[in-house]
Structures are given as C-alpha cells and as structure tokens.
C-alpha cells in the first residue's frame, strides 16, 4: 500500500506538547492516520505477510514505512461487520527517510532489496550460504 500525503493534512507541530504522543501523530491528522489504517486492513490479504501488511507513506521527499500487525479474528470481524472494542490492530512505523539525503538512501537500499526478494519469494537464493 502506498499513500501520498498532501500538505493540507499535515499538522503544525506543537512545541509545548511534552506528552507521550507518538511523533507521527504530531505530524499527521488523526483522520489521515485512520484512513491509512483502514487501507492497510483492506490490503492485508494481498500481502506476503497475511494477515499483516506493509505500507509506505510519502510526504514530499520523505517516506515512512508502516507495518500493520493484524490478528486474524480482527479481519474476520471486519468482514462480518461485527467490530467490537476487543478487536485491535497495531501500526508500527519507521523514522522518516528523506530520499534527497544520501545517508537516508543508503539506509533504504538493503531494506528495499529485502522487500523485493520477498515479493518474488526468492530470498533464500540471496541469503543462504
């Protein structure tokens, strides 16, 4: 799943906020994060990691990788339109990488190579002795 974030959904950081709020929630509106979560849930059955899923958020030249940890019963409840407070999924995310910075691009190369190997399901050829 790939999502491009438009500038009008970005939040202005509040420098006075010393809470334990994750940094991503300080930069993106909750509605956008909810939409991203919904999209990751919809895409999970097309993922190599079923029922987990991967995503990428693009904000200008910065990208953030997301990993949604979904339990199978949560997905079944969604399909049956039977959601309760007992069903939860968790989204994990990386720091933002600026593709215009050489250091960030260098960090991304190995990860993107690994993802490519997973997609073609041929990673054993590259990583086995």
Coordinates of C-alpha atoms in Angstrom, one line a residue, residues 28-124:
X28 CA -0.4 13.9 10.6
X29 CA -4.1 14.4 11.4
X30 CA -5.9 11.6 13.1
X31 CA -8.3 11.3 10.2
X32 CA -5.3 10.6 7.9
X33 CA -3.9 8.0 10.2
X34 CA -7.3 6.4 10.4
X35 CA -7.6 6.3 6.6
X36 CA -4.1 4.8 6.4
X37 CA -5.0 2.1 8.9
X38 CA -8.2 1.3 7.1
X39 CA -6.3 1.0 3.8
X40 CA -3.7 -1.3 5.4
X41 CA -6.5 -3.5 6.7
X42 CA -8.1 -3.7 3.3
X43 CA -4.7 -4.6 1.7
X44 CA -3.7 -7.2 4.2
X45 CA -4.9 -10.2 2.1
X46 CA -2.8 -9.1 -0.8
X47 CA 0.3 -9.0 1.4
X48 CA 3.1 -11.5 1.6
X49 CA 2.7 -11.3 5.4
X50 CA -1.0 -12.2 5.5
X51 CA -2.8 -11.1 7.7
X52 CA -0.1 -8.5 8.5
X53 CA 0.6 -5.8 5.9
X54 CA 3.2 -3.3 4.8
X55 CA 2.7 0.3 3.6
X56 CA 4.6 3.4 2.7
X57 CA 3.6 7.0 3.4
X58 CA 5.1 9.7 1.1
X59 CA 5.2 13.2 2.4
X60 CA 7.1 15.3 -0.1
X61 CA 10.5 13.8 -0.4
X62 CA 10.2 11.9 2.9
X63 CA 8.9 8.3 3.2
X64 CA 7.8 6.3 6.2
X65 CA 7.4 2.5 6.2
X66 CA 4.4 1.1 8.1
X67 CA 3.8 -2.4 9.3
X68 CA 0.3 -3.3 10.5
X69 CA 0.0 -6.2 12.9
X70 CA -3.5 -7.6 12.5
X71 CA -4.9 -10.6 14.2
X72 CA -7.0 -13.0 12.0
X73 CA -10.1 -12.6 14.2
X74 CA -10.0 -8.8 13.7
X75 CA -10.1 -9.2 10.0
X76 CA -13.0 -11.8 10.3
X77 CA -14.9 -9.4 12.5
X78 CA -14.5 -6.7 9.9
X79 CA -15.8 -8.9 7.1
X80 CA -18.8 -9.9 9.2
X81 CA -19.4 -6.2 10.2
X82 CA -19.1 -7.3 13.8
X83 CA -16.4 -4.9 15.2
X84 CA -16.1 -4.6 19.0
X85 CA -13.6 -2.9 21.3
X86 CA -12.0 -6.3 21.7
X87 CA -10.5 -6.1 18.1
X88 CA -7.4 -4.1 17.6
X89 CA -4.6 -3.8 15.1
X90 CA -1.3 -2.1 15.8
X91 CA 0.6 0.0 13.3
X92 CA 4.4 0.2 13.7
X93 CA 6.3 2.7 11.7
X94 CA 9.9 3.7 10.9
X95 CA 11.5 7.1 11.2
X96 CA 11.0 9.2 8.1
X97 CA 13.6 8.9 5.4
X98 CA 14.4 11.8 3.1
X99 CA 15.2 10.4 -0.3
X100 CA 17.1 13.6 -1.1
X101 CA 19.7 12.8 1.6
X102 CA 22.4 10.3 0.6
X103 CA 22.6 8.9 4.2
X104 CA 18.9 8.0 4.2
X105 CA 19.0 6.5 0.7
X106 CA 21.9 4.3 1.8
X107 CA 19.9 3.0 4.8
X108 CA 17.0 2.2 2.4
X109 CA 18.9 0.1 -0.1
X110 CA 19.1 -3.1 2.0
X111 CA 15.6 -2.8 3.1
X112 CA 14.2 -2.3 -0.4
X113 CA 16.3 -5.2 -1.7
X114 CA 14.9 -7.4 1.1
X115 CA 11.3 -6.4 0.2
X116 CA 12.0 -7.1 -3.5
X117 CA 13.2 -10.6 -2.6
X118 CA 10.1 -11.2 -0.5
X119 CA 7.9 -10.2 -3.4
X120 CA 9.4 -12.7 -5.8
X121 CA 9.7 -15.2 -2.9
X122 CA 13.3 -16.0 -3.8
X123 CA 15.1 -14.5 -0.9
X124 CA 16.8 -17.9 0.1

